[in-house]
Amino acid sequence: MSFDEGVQATNNDATKCKYSAVKMGYWHDDYIQHFVTGFERKTPEINRGYYARTKGVAMFMDKFLKKTGSNCQIINLGAGFDTLYWRLKDSEVKVNNYVEVDFSSVTSKKCFLIKRSNSLLQSISSQEGEVQMVGSDLHGSDYHIIGTDLRNLAELENKLSQSGINFEIPTMFLAECVLVYMRPESSSLLLQWIANKFNDVFFVNYEQMNMGDNFGRIMLDNLRNRGCELAGVDTCLSSQTQMDRFVRVGWDSARCWNMNNIYEHLPEADRYRVERLEMLDELEILQQLLQHYCITIAWKGGTMADVDHL
Ligand SMILES: C[S@@+](CC[C@H](N)C(=O)[O-])C[C@H]1O[C@@H](n2cnc3c(N)ncnc32)[C@H](O)[C@@H]1O
């Protein structure tokens, strides 16, 4: 398996983990079932970790949507089989445009799975206009999937333009466990390109942190044994390295929280509910795991300039 194939396979794992958490009742998602075959029950710690990640990302997205109303766009980098577009549709949140980017081998599989599911297709085509699928890309009126390598900025720019992305309006980028698979030079060029190209932009990045300690090294060894290298691990050493990577390439500012902090900020009633879904053997294991993931937000331009707190 080549390095890139190993990275693409991480999407299957993420999808199975999300499906496990959804089946166990952590959050509601009617769509993830269309992207998995078979059910693999994950450990309570993994389910709870995915819950914290999904809700944590949603918390920042909600702040962005409250500020911008529907005159905004979301670009999900390395989106894999993520179902956020459909979940937003169900919650009747309107955004001008929602674009997903991944390797074409991943997006072509996603396009295939969408094509054979009426419920997925219906939400996309309920807008005026037909859904077009060309090769590994899909174009609907407010939803686009584009297959490209995030290290190929010329093609990325070209395909975003073809998808109707407006470089002037408030735009949120989302990357969940994606930049960590790119060498720091490549993710840095990508973040610099975004900061140069978009006038009013907000980034939500979820990925590993504290990877230099013992627990982090064990995580790295486990991934390596499964054929997956984290080429970008040097940016995942601390909250400082996570924030610096943005500010160094032209973003106005950045903040970073580990997932224990994020979890504690989720609504109490929601935490109370999920804590009763499954018993944890040891709370400490979950806390250690959450200590090794973080959400970093970064912004450039006016809209999100005062959203620097949880
Ligand atoms: C761990 S998965 C996460 C998928 C999704 N963001 C989620 O949270 O479920 C990482 C994804 O990033 C994509 N990815 C990594 N490096 C990429 C690159 N250079 N270009 C395009 N996609 C990339 C992979 O193909 C994979 O789908």
mmCIF file of C-alpha atoms and ligand atoms in Angstrom:
data_model
loop_
_atom_site.group_PDB
_atom_site.id
_atom_site.type_symbol
_atom_site.label_atom_id
_atom_site.label_comp_id
_atom_site.label_asym_id
_atom_site.label_seq_id
_atom_site.Cartn_x
_atom_site.Cartn_y
_atom_site.Cartn_z
ATOM 1 C CA MET A 1 0.000 0.000 0.000
ATOM 2 C CA SER A 2 1.415 3.423 -0.966
ATOM 3 C CA PHE A 3 1.543 6.304 1.525
ATOM 4 C CA ASP A 4 -1.431 8.060 -0.132
ATOM 5 C CA GLU A 5 -3.491 4.831 -0.197
ATOM 6 C CA GLY A 6 -2.861 4.399 3.536
ATOM 7 C CA VAL A 7 -4.099 7.953 4.118
ATOM 8 C CA GLN A 8 -7.216 7.406 2.001
ATOM 9 C CA ALA A 9 -8.027 4.252 4.002
ATOM 10 C CA THR A 10 -8.250 6.336 7.195
ATOM 11 C CA ASN A 11 -11.590 7.575 5.885
ATOM 12 C CA ASN A 12 -13.061 4.059 6.172
ATOM 13 C CA ASP A 13 -11.992 3.881 9.777
ATOM 14 C CA ALA A 14 -13.433 7.326 10.606
ATOM 15 C CA THR A 15 -16.745 6.384 8.954
ATOM 16 C CA LYS A 16 -16.983 3.114 10.919
ATOM 17 C CA CYS A 17 -16.252 4.957 14.168
ATOM 18 C CA LYS A 18 -18.942 7.559 13.470
ATOM 19 C CA TYR A 19 -21.425 4.817 12.602
ATOM 20 C CA SER A 20 -20.629 3.020 15.849
ATOM 21 C CA ALA A 21 -21.231 6.180 17.911
ATOM 22 C CA VAL A 22 -24.448 6.967 16.022
ATOM 23 C CA LYS A 23 -25.770 3.418 16.524
ATOM 24 C CA MET A 24 -25.011 3.676 20.233
ATOM 25 C CA GLY A 25 -27.100 6.854 20.433
ATOM 26 C CA TYR A 26 -24.418 9.541 20.867
ATOM 27 C CA TRP A 27 -25.902 11.754 18.177
ATOM 28 C CA HIS A 28 -28.412 11.500 15.378
ATOM 29 C CA ASP A 29 -27.386 10.892 11.766
ATOM 30 C CA ASP A 30 -29.735 9.240 9.273
ATOM 31 C CA TYR A 31 -27.139 9.290 6.493
ATOM 32 C CA ILE A 32 -23.927 7.703 7.747
ATOM 33 C CA GLN A 33 -25.458 4.208 7.273
ATOM 34 C CA HIS A 34 -25.238 4.689 3.497
ATOM 35 C CA PHE A 35 -21.466 4.950 3.657
ATOM 36 C CA VAL A 36 -20.627 1.808 5.676
ATOM 37 C CA THR A 37 -21.075 -1.911 5.287
ATOM 38 C CA GLY A 38 -21.514 -3.829 8.532
ATOM 39 C CA PHE A 39 -21.412 -2.601 12.093
ATOM 40 C CA GLU A 40 -18.304 -2.716 14.260
ATOM 41 C CA ARG A 41 -18.948 -1.627 17.813
ATOM 42 C CA LYS A 42 -16.096 0.582 19.002
ATOM 43 C CA THR A 43 -14.995 1.027 22.612
ATOM 44 C CA PRO A 44 -16.920 3.492 24.807
ATOM 45 C CA GLU A 45 -13.820 5.732 24.856
ATOM 46 C CA ILE A 46 -13.727 5.933 21.047
ATOM 47 C CA ASN A 47 -17.478 6.584 20.856
ATOM 48 C CA ARG A 48 -17.246 9.335 23.460
ATOM 49 C CA GLY A 49 -14.208 10.839 21.695
ATOM 50 C CA TYR A 50 -16.107 10.995 18.389
ATOM 51 C CA TYR A 51 -19.051 12.557 20.200
ATOM 52 C CA ALA A 52 -16.793 15.303 21.620
ATOM 53 C CA ARG A 53 -15.296 15.893 18.169
ATOM 54 C CA THR A 54 -18.617 16.072 16.332
ATOM 55 C CA LYS A 55 -20.249 18.331 18.911
ATOM 56 C CA GLY A 56 -17.123 20.466 19.343
ATOM 57 C CA VAL A 57 -16.864 21.145 15.618
ATOM 58 C CA ALA A 58 -20.630 21.863 15.485
ATOM 59 C CA MET A 59 -20.261 24.361 18.336
ATOM 60 C CA PHE A 60 -17.787 26.470 16.302
ATOM 61 C CA MET A 61 -19.742 26.067 13.096
ATOM 62 C CA ASP A 62 -22.865 27.338 14.884
ATOM 63 C CA LYS A 63 -20.970 30.442 16.029
ATOM 64 C CA PHE A 64 -19.941 31.070 12.431
ATOM 65 C CA LEU A 65 -23.462 30.518 11.077
ATOM 66 C CA LYS A 66 -24.979 32.812 13.721
ATOM 67 C CA LYS A 67 -22.613 35.580 12.660
ATOM 68 C CA THR A 68 -23.001 35.170 8.927
ATOM 69 C CA GLY A 69 -26.612 34.070 8.473
ATOM 70 C CA SER A 70 -26.954 32.129 5.266
ATOM 71 C CA ASN A 71 -24.680 34.385 3.228
ATOM 72 C CA CYS A 72 -21.662 32.157 3.701
ATOM 73 C CA GLN A 73 -20.011 29.022 2.407
ATOM 74 C CA ILE A 74 -18.402 25.975 3.988
ATOM 75 C CA ILE A 75 -15.463 24.095 2.501
ATOM 76 C CA ASN A 76 -14.778 20.723 4.086
ATOM 77 C CA LEU A 77 -11.188 19.644 3.341
ATOM 78 C CA GLY A 78 -10.451 15.904 3.337
ATOM 79 C CA ALA A 79 -14.168 15.394 3.971
ATOM 80 C CA GLY A 80 -14.130 11.654 3.281
ATOM 81 C CA PHE A 81 -17.650 10.246 3.723
ATOM 82 C CA ASP A 82 -18.734 12.984 6.112
ATOM 83 C CA THR A 83 -22.507 13.650 6.218
ATOM 84 C CA LEU A 84 -22.549 17.224 7.512
ATOM 85 C CA TYR A 85 -24.161 18.575 4.320
ATOM 86 C CA TRP A 86 -27.281 16.415 4.860
ATOM 87 C CA ARG A 87 -27.417 17.055 8.599
ATOM 88 C CA LEU A 88 -27.340 20.808 7.933
ATOM 89 C CA LYS A 89 -30.110 20.408 5.387
ATOM 90 C CA ASP A 90 -32.257 18.563 7.938
ATOM 91 C CA SER A 91 -31.734 21.299 10.502
ATOM 92 C CA GLU A 92 -32.893 23.782 7.863
ATOM 93 C CA VAL A 93 -29.701 25.766 8.065
ATOM 94 C CA LYS A 94 -29.066 27.402 4.737
ATOM 95 C CA VAL A 95 -25.622 28.164 3.403
ATOM 96 C CA ASN A 96 -24.921 29.556 -0.068
ATOM 97 C CA ASN A 97 -22.559 26.791 -0.954
ATOM 98 C CA TYR A 98 -21.077 23.665 0.633
ATOM 99 C CA VAL A 99 -18.008 22.108 -1.011
ATOM 100 C CA GLU A 100 -16.149 18.941 -0.073
ATOM 101 C CA VAL A 101 -12.616 18.126 -1.195
ATOM 102 C CA ASP A 102 -10.778 14.795 -1.030
ATOM 103 C CA PHE A 103 -8.569 12.592 -3.168
ATOM 104 C CA SER A 104 -10.435 11.605 -6.348
ATOM 105 C CA SER A 105 -10.284 7.919 -5.358
ATOM 106 C CA VAL A 106 -12.325 8.821 -2.247
ATOM 107 C CA THR A 107 -14.717 11.290 -3.904
ATOM 108 C CA SER A 108 -15.524 8.891 -6.756
ATOM 109 C CA LYS A 109 -16.590 6.278 -4.180
ATOM 110 C CA LYS A 110 -18.678 8.892 -2.408
ATOM 111 C CA CYS A 111 -20.331 9.915 -5.681
ATOM 112 C CA PHE A 112 -21.119 6.254 -6.405
ATOM 113 C CA LEU A 113 -22.712 5.766 -2.964
ATOM 114 C CA ILE A 114 -24.757 8.965 -3.325
ATOM 115 C CA LYS A 115 -25.974 7.925 -6.757
ATOM 116 C CA ARG A 116 -27.427 4.666 -5.457
ATOM 117 C CA SER A 117 -29.224 6.197 -2.458
ATOM 118 C CA ASN A 118 -32.467 8.066 -2.992
ATOM 119 C CA SER A 119 -32.420 9.698 0.391
ATOM 120 C CA LEU A 120 -28.931 11.140 -0.195
ATOM 121 C CA LEU A 121 -29.720 12.226 -3.710
ATOM 122 C CA GLN A 122 -33.082 13.762 -2.870
ATOM 123 C CA SER A 123 -31.710 16.480 -0.587
ATOM 124 C CA ILE A 124 -29.193 17.530 -3.214
ATOM 125 C CA SER A 125 -31.586 17.571 -6.136
ATOM 126 C CA SER A 126 -34.516 19.115 -4.294
ATOM 127 C CA GLN A 127 -32.943 22.435 -5.278
ATOM 128 C CA GLU A 128 -33.495 23.788 -8.788
ATOM 129 C CA GLY A 129 -31.275 22.181 -11.354
ATOM 130 C CA GLU A 130 -30.000 18.675 -11.890
ATOM 131 C CA VAL A 131 -27.132 17.043 -10.040
ATOM 132 C CA GLN A 132 -24.194 16.536 -12.361
ATOM 133 C CA MET A 133 -21.638 13.828 -11.741
ATOM 134 C CA VAL A 134 -18.514 14.020 -13.840
ATOM 135 C CA GLY A 135 -15.751 11.554 -13.023
ATOM 136 C CA SER A 136 -14.892 11.992 -9.376
ATOM 137 C CA ASP A 137 -16.790 15.283 -9.011
ATOM 138 C CA LEU A 138 -20.389 16.129 -8.183
ATOM 139 C CA HIS A 139 -22.076 19.454 -8.801
ATOM 140 C CA GLY A 140 -25.468 20.362 -7.356
ATOM 141 C CA SER A 141 -26.867 23.856 -6.834
ATOM 142 C CA ASP A 142 -25.534 24.279 -3.268
ATOM 143 C CA TYR A 143 -23.398 21.137 -2.858
ATOM 144 C CA HIS A 144 -20.209 20.157 -4.672
ATOM 145 C CA ILE A 145 -17.751 17.329 -4.224
ATOM 146 C CA ILE A 146 -14.374 17.747 -5.879
ATOM 147 C CA GLY A 147 -11.612 15.217 -6.239
ATOM 148 C CA THR A 148 -8.171 16.722 -5.974
ATOM 149 C CA ASP A 149 -5.000 16.474 -3.944
ATOM 150 C CA LEU A 150 -4.804 19.293 -1.378
ATOM 151 C CA ARG A 151 -1.136 19.641 -2.288
ATOM 152 C CA ASN A 152 -2.102 20.682 -5.812
ATOM 153 C CA LEU A 153 -3.176 24.279 -5.195
ATOM 154 C CA ALA A 154 -3.638 25.215 -8.863
ATOM 155 C CA GLU A 155 -6.154 22.417 -9.368
ATOM 156 C CA LEU A 156 -7.815 23.172 -6.015
ATOM 157 C CA GLU A 157 -8.330 26.812 -7.003
ATOM 158 C CA ASN A 158 -9.621 25.858 -10.414
ATOM 159 C CA LYS A 159 -12.102 23.308 -9.048
ATOM 160 C CA LEU A 160 -13.313 25.616 -6.253
ATOM 161 C CA SER A 161 -14.012 28.286 -8.878
ATOM 162 C CA GLN A 162 -15.897 25.746 -10.992
ATOM 163 C CA SER A 163 -17.952 24.945 -7.881
ATOM 164 C CA GLY A 164 -19.053 28.572 -7.599
ATOM 165 C CA ILE A 165 -16.929 29.462 -4.582
ATOM 166 C CA ASN A 166 -16.928 33.221 -4.002
ATOM 167 C CA PHE A 167 -13.593 34.372 -2.561
ATOM 168 C CA GLU A 168 -15.167 37.551 -1.117
ATOM 169 C CA ILE A 169 -17.916 36.247 1.204
ATOM 170 C CA PRO A 170 -17.457 34.739 4.713
ATOM 171 C CA THR A 171 -16.112 31.228 4.336
ATOM 172 C CA MET A 172 -15.539 28.496 6.884
ATOM 173 C CA PHE A 173 -12.966 25.788 6.252
ATOM 174 C CA LEU A 174 -13.235 22.558 8.155
ATOM 175 C CA ALA A 175 -10.528 19.914 8.401
ATOM 176 C CA GLU A 176 -10.997 16.915 10.669
ATOM 177 C CA CYS A 177 -7.887 14.740 10.927
ATOM 178 C CA VAL A 178 -6.607 15.786 7.520
ATOM 179 C CA LEU A 179 -3.683 18.236 7.736
ATOM 180 C CA VAL A 180 -1.856 15.761 9.974
ATOM 181 C CA TYR A 181 -1.439 13.453 6.960
ATOM 182 C CA MET A 182 0.328 16.161 4.966
ATOM 183 C CA ARG A 183 3.968 17.157 5.386
ATOM 184 C CA PRO A 184 4.207 20.480 7.297
ATOM 185 C CA GLU A 185 5.549 22.268 4.169
ATOM 186 C CA SER A 186 2.476 21.180 2.173
ATOM 187 C CA SER A 187 -0.149 22.028 4.817
ATOM 188 C CA SER A 188 1.603 25.342 5.352
ATOM 189 C CA LEU A 189 1.357 26.228 1.648
ATOM 190 C CA LEU A 190 -2.336 25.278 1.707
ATOM 191 C CA LEU A 191 -3.061 27.471 4.756
ATOM 192 C CA GLN A 192 -1.091 30.336 3.224
ATOM 193 C CA TRP A 193 -2.986 30.024 -0.043
ATOM 194 C CA ILE A 194 -6.327 30.159 1.834
ATOM 195 C CA ALA A 195 -5.267 33.237 3.823
ATOM 196 C CA ASN A 196 -4.173 35.014 0.624
ATOM 197 C CA LYS A 197 -7.167 34.057 -1.436
ATOM 198 C CA PHE A 198 -10.097 34.563 0.961
ATOM 199 C CA ASN A 199 -10.885 37.956 2.486
ATOM 200 C CA ASP A 200 -13.070 36.850 5.382
ATOM 201 C CA VAL A 201 -12.245 33.363 6.496
ATOM 202 C CA PHE A 202 -12.567 31.065 9.507
ATOM 203 C CA PHE A 203 -10.802 27.705 9.932
ATOM 204 C CA VAL A 204 -11.800 24.883 12.282
ATOM 205 C CA ASN A 205 -9.122 22.229 12.536
ATOM 206 C CA TYR A 206 -9.531 19.038 14.562
ATOM 207 C CA GLU A 207 -6.544 16.777 14.977
ATOM 208 C CA GLN A 208 -3.880 15.304 17.229
ATOM 209 C CA MET A 209 -1.819 17.228 19.771
ATOM 210 C CA ASN A 210 0.747 16.439 22.496
ATOM 211 C CA MET A 211 2.227 13.845 20.166
ATOM 212 C CA GLY A 212 5.700 14.159 21.668
ATOM 213 C CA ASP A 213 4.790 12.530 25.029
ATOM 214 C CA ASN A 214 4.663 8.801 25.863
ATOM 215 C CA PHE A 215 0.976 8.357 25.092
ATOM 216 C CA GLY A 216 1.427 10.283 21.825
ATOM 217 C CA ARG A 217 4.315 8.054 20.811
ATOM 218 C CA ILE A 218 2.203 4.941 21.479
ATOM 219 C CA MET A 219 -0.570 6.409 19.292
ATOM 220 C CA LEU A 220 1.984 6.986 16.529
ATOM 221 C CA ASP A 221 3.336 3.420 16.803
ATOM 222 C CA ASN A 222 -0.195 1.978 16.608
ATOM 223 C CA LEU A 223 -0.948 3.971 13.480
ATOM 224 C CA ARG A 224 2.379 3.037 11.915
ATOM 225 C CA ASN A 225 1.667 -0.655 12.558
ATOM 226 C CA ARG A 226 -1.571 -0.194 10.610
ATOM 227 C CA GLY A 227 0.396 1.243 7.670
ATOM 228 C CA CYS A 228 -0.364 4.891 8.408
ATOM 229 C CA GLU A 229 2.287 7.554 8.974
ATOM 230 C CA LEU A 230 1.404 10.987 10.337
ATOM 231 C CA ALA A 231 3.605 13.051 8.028
ATOM 232 C CA GLY A 232 2.520 16.286 9.729
ATOM 233 C CA VAL A 233 3.148 15.230 13.306
ATOM 234 C CA ASP A 234 5.597 18.083 13.951
ATOM 235 C CA THR A 235 2.705 20.552 13.874
ATOM 236 C CA CYS A 236 0.859 18.459 16.469
ATOM 237 C CA LEU A 237 3.259 18.805 19.381
ATOM 238 C CA SER A 238 1.391 21.444 21.404
ATOM 239 C CA SER A 239 -1.333 24.076 21.246
ATOM 240 C CA GLN A 240 1.436 26.557 20.378
ATOM 241 C CA THR A 241 2.593 24.609 17.307
ATOM 242 C CA GLN A 242 -1.044 24.252 16.250
ATOM 243 C CA MET A 243 -1.678 28.019 16.473
ATOM 244 C CA ASP A 244 1.696 29.107 15.066
ATOM 245 C CA ARG A 245 1.175 27.227 11.793
ATOM 246 C CA PHE A 246 -1.712 29.615 10.992
ATOM 247 C CA VAL A 247 -0.333 32.910 12.238
ATOM 248 C CA ARG A 248 3.013 32.320 10.530
ATOM 249 C CA VAL A 249 1.375 32.203 7.085
ATOM 250 C CA GLY A 250 -0.879 35.255 7.281
ATOM 251 C CA TRP A 251 -3.881 34.441 9.488
ATOM 252 C CA ASP A 252 -4.868 37.237 11.932
ATOM 253 C CA SER A 253 -4.996 34.998 14.994
ATOM 254 C CA ALA A 254 -5.657 31.483 16.289
ATOM 255 C CA ARG A 255 -6.790 29.661 19.463
ATOM 256 C CA CYS A 256 -6.463 26.024 20.425
ATOM 257 C CA TRP A 257 -8.161 23.826 23.056
ATOM 258 C CA ASN A 258 -7.587 20.199 23.900
ATOM 259 C CA MET A 259 -10.647 17.991 23.710
ATOM 260 C CA ASN A 260 -11.021 17.728 27.506
ATOM 261 C CA ASN A 261 -11.609 21.510 27.543
ATOM 262 C CA ILE A 262 -14.018 21.245 24.629
ATOM 263 C CA TYR A 263 -15.906 18.348 26.226
ATOM 264 C CA GLU A 264 -16.367 20.283 29.467
ATOM 265 C CA HIS A 265 -17.897 23.141 27.503
ATOM 266 C CA LEU A 266 -20.567 21.074 25.808
ATOM 267 C CA PRO A 267 -24.080 21.566 27.220
ATOM 268 C CA GLU A 268 -24.393 19.847 30.604
ATOM 269 C CA ALA A 269 -27.670 18.091 29.779
ATOM 270 C CA ASP A 270 -26.129 16.592 26.654
ATOM 271 C CA ARG A 271 -23.080 15.351 28.563
ATOM 272 C CA TYR A 272 -25.341 13.913 31.265
ATOM 273 C CA ARG A 273 -27.232 11.999 28.583
ATOM 274 C CA VAL A 274 -24.199 10.521 26.795
ATOM 275 C CA GLU A 275 -22.429 9.622 30.015
ATOM 276 C CA ARG A 276 -25.290 7.202 30.688
ATOM 277 C CA LEU A 277 -25.108 5.457 27.317
ATOM 278 C CA GLU A 278 -22.101 3.262 28.088
ATOM 279 C CA MET A 279 -19.948 2.654 31.137
ATOM 280 C CA LEU A 280 -16.262 3.528 30.866
ATOM 281 C CA ASP A 281 -13.767 1.142 32.449
ATOM 282 C CA GLU A 282 -11.528 3.983 33.497
ATOM 283 C CA LEU A 283 -12.257 7.666 33.073
ATOM 284 C CA GLU A 284 -8.508 8.277 32.958
ATOM 285 C CA ILE A 285 -8.140 6.480 29.616
ATOM 286 C CA LEU A 286 -10.757 8.753 28.038
ATOM 287 C CA GLN A 287 -9.136 11.833 29.521
ATOM 288 C CA GLN A 288 -5.737 10.797 28.167
ATOM 289 C CA LEU A 289 -7.222 10.244 24.742
ATOM 290 C CA LEU A 290 -8.974 13.634 24.767
ATOM 291 C CA GLN A 291 -5.736 15.247 25.928
ATOM 292 C CA HIS A 292 -4.194 14.123 22.633
ATOM 293 C CA TYR A 293 -6.708 15.739 20.303
ATOM 294 C CA CYS A 294 -7.613 19.387 19.908
ATOM 295 C CA ILE A 295 -9.661 21.923 18.035
ATOM 296 C CA THR A 296 -7.772 24.903 16.670
ATOM 297 C CA ILE A 297 -9.658 27.849 15.246
ATOM 298 C CA ALA A 298 -8.028 30.564 13.141
ATOM 299 C CA TRP A 299 -9.458 33.577 11.408
ATOM 300 C CA LYS A 300 -8.616 36.342 8.985
ATOM 301 C CA GLY A 301 -10.939 39.280 8.296
ATOM 302 C CA GLY A 302 -13.840 40.706 10.249
ATOM 303 C CA THR A 303 -16.576 38.140 10.811
ATOM 304 C CA MET A 304 -14.977 35.862 13.373
ATOM 305 C CA ALA A 305 -12.498 38.299 14.923
ATOM 306 C CA ASP A 306 -14.227 38.339 18.324
ATOM 307 C CA VAL A 307 -14.909 34.600 18.556
ATOM 308 C CA ASP A 308 -11.765 33.759 20.447
ATOM 309 C CA HIS A 309 -13.315 31.953 23.411
ATOM 310 C CA LEU A 310 -15.285 28.769 24.009
HETATM 311 C C1 LIG B 1 -9.058 10.448 8.783
HETATM 312 S S1 LIG B 1 -9.913 10.809 7.305
HETATM 313 C C2 LIG B 1 -11.060 12.005 7.885
HETATM 314 C C3 LIG B 1 -12.261 12.151 7.029
HETATM 315 C C4 LIG B 1 -13.288 13.179 7.513
HETATM 316 N N1 LIG B 1 -12.683 14.501 7.618
HETATM 317 C C5 LIG B 1 -13.846 12.758 8.850
HETATM 318 O O1 LIG B 1 -13.552 13.399 9.846
HETATM 319 O O2 LIG B 1 -14.563 11.755 8.888
HETATM 320 C C6 LIG B 1 -8.720 11.808 6.412
HETATM 321 C C7 LIG B 1 -9.200 12.214 5.036
HETATM 322 O O3 LIG B 1 -8.324 13.214 4.510
HETATM 323 C C8 LIG B 1 -8.091 12.943 3.143
HETATM 324 N N2 LIG B 1 -6.807 13.526 2.748
HETATM 325 C C9 LIG B 1 -5.618 13.444 3.397
HETATM 326 N N3 LIG B 1 -4.642 14.057 2.696
HETATM 327 C C10 LIG B 1 -5.230 14.564 1.575
HETATM 328 C C11 LIG B 1 -4.742 15.292 0.449
HETATM 329 N N4 LIG B 1 -3.458 15.608 0.329
HETATM 330 N N5 LIG B 1 -5.633 15.636 -0.496
HETATM 331 C C12 LIG B 1 -6.944 15.313 -0.403
HETATM 332 N N6 LIG B 1 -7.454 14.606 0.641
HETATM 333 C C13 LIG B 1 -6.606 14.235 1.618
HETATM 334 C C14 LIG B 1 -8.080 11.408 3.091
HETATM 335 O O4 LIG B 1 -8.269 10.887 1.792
HETATM 336 C C15 LIG B 1 -9.223 11.047 4.045
HETATM 337 O O5 LIG B 1 -10.466 10.969 3.403
#
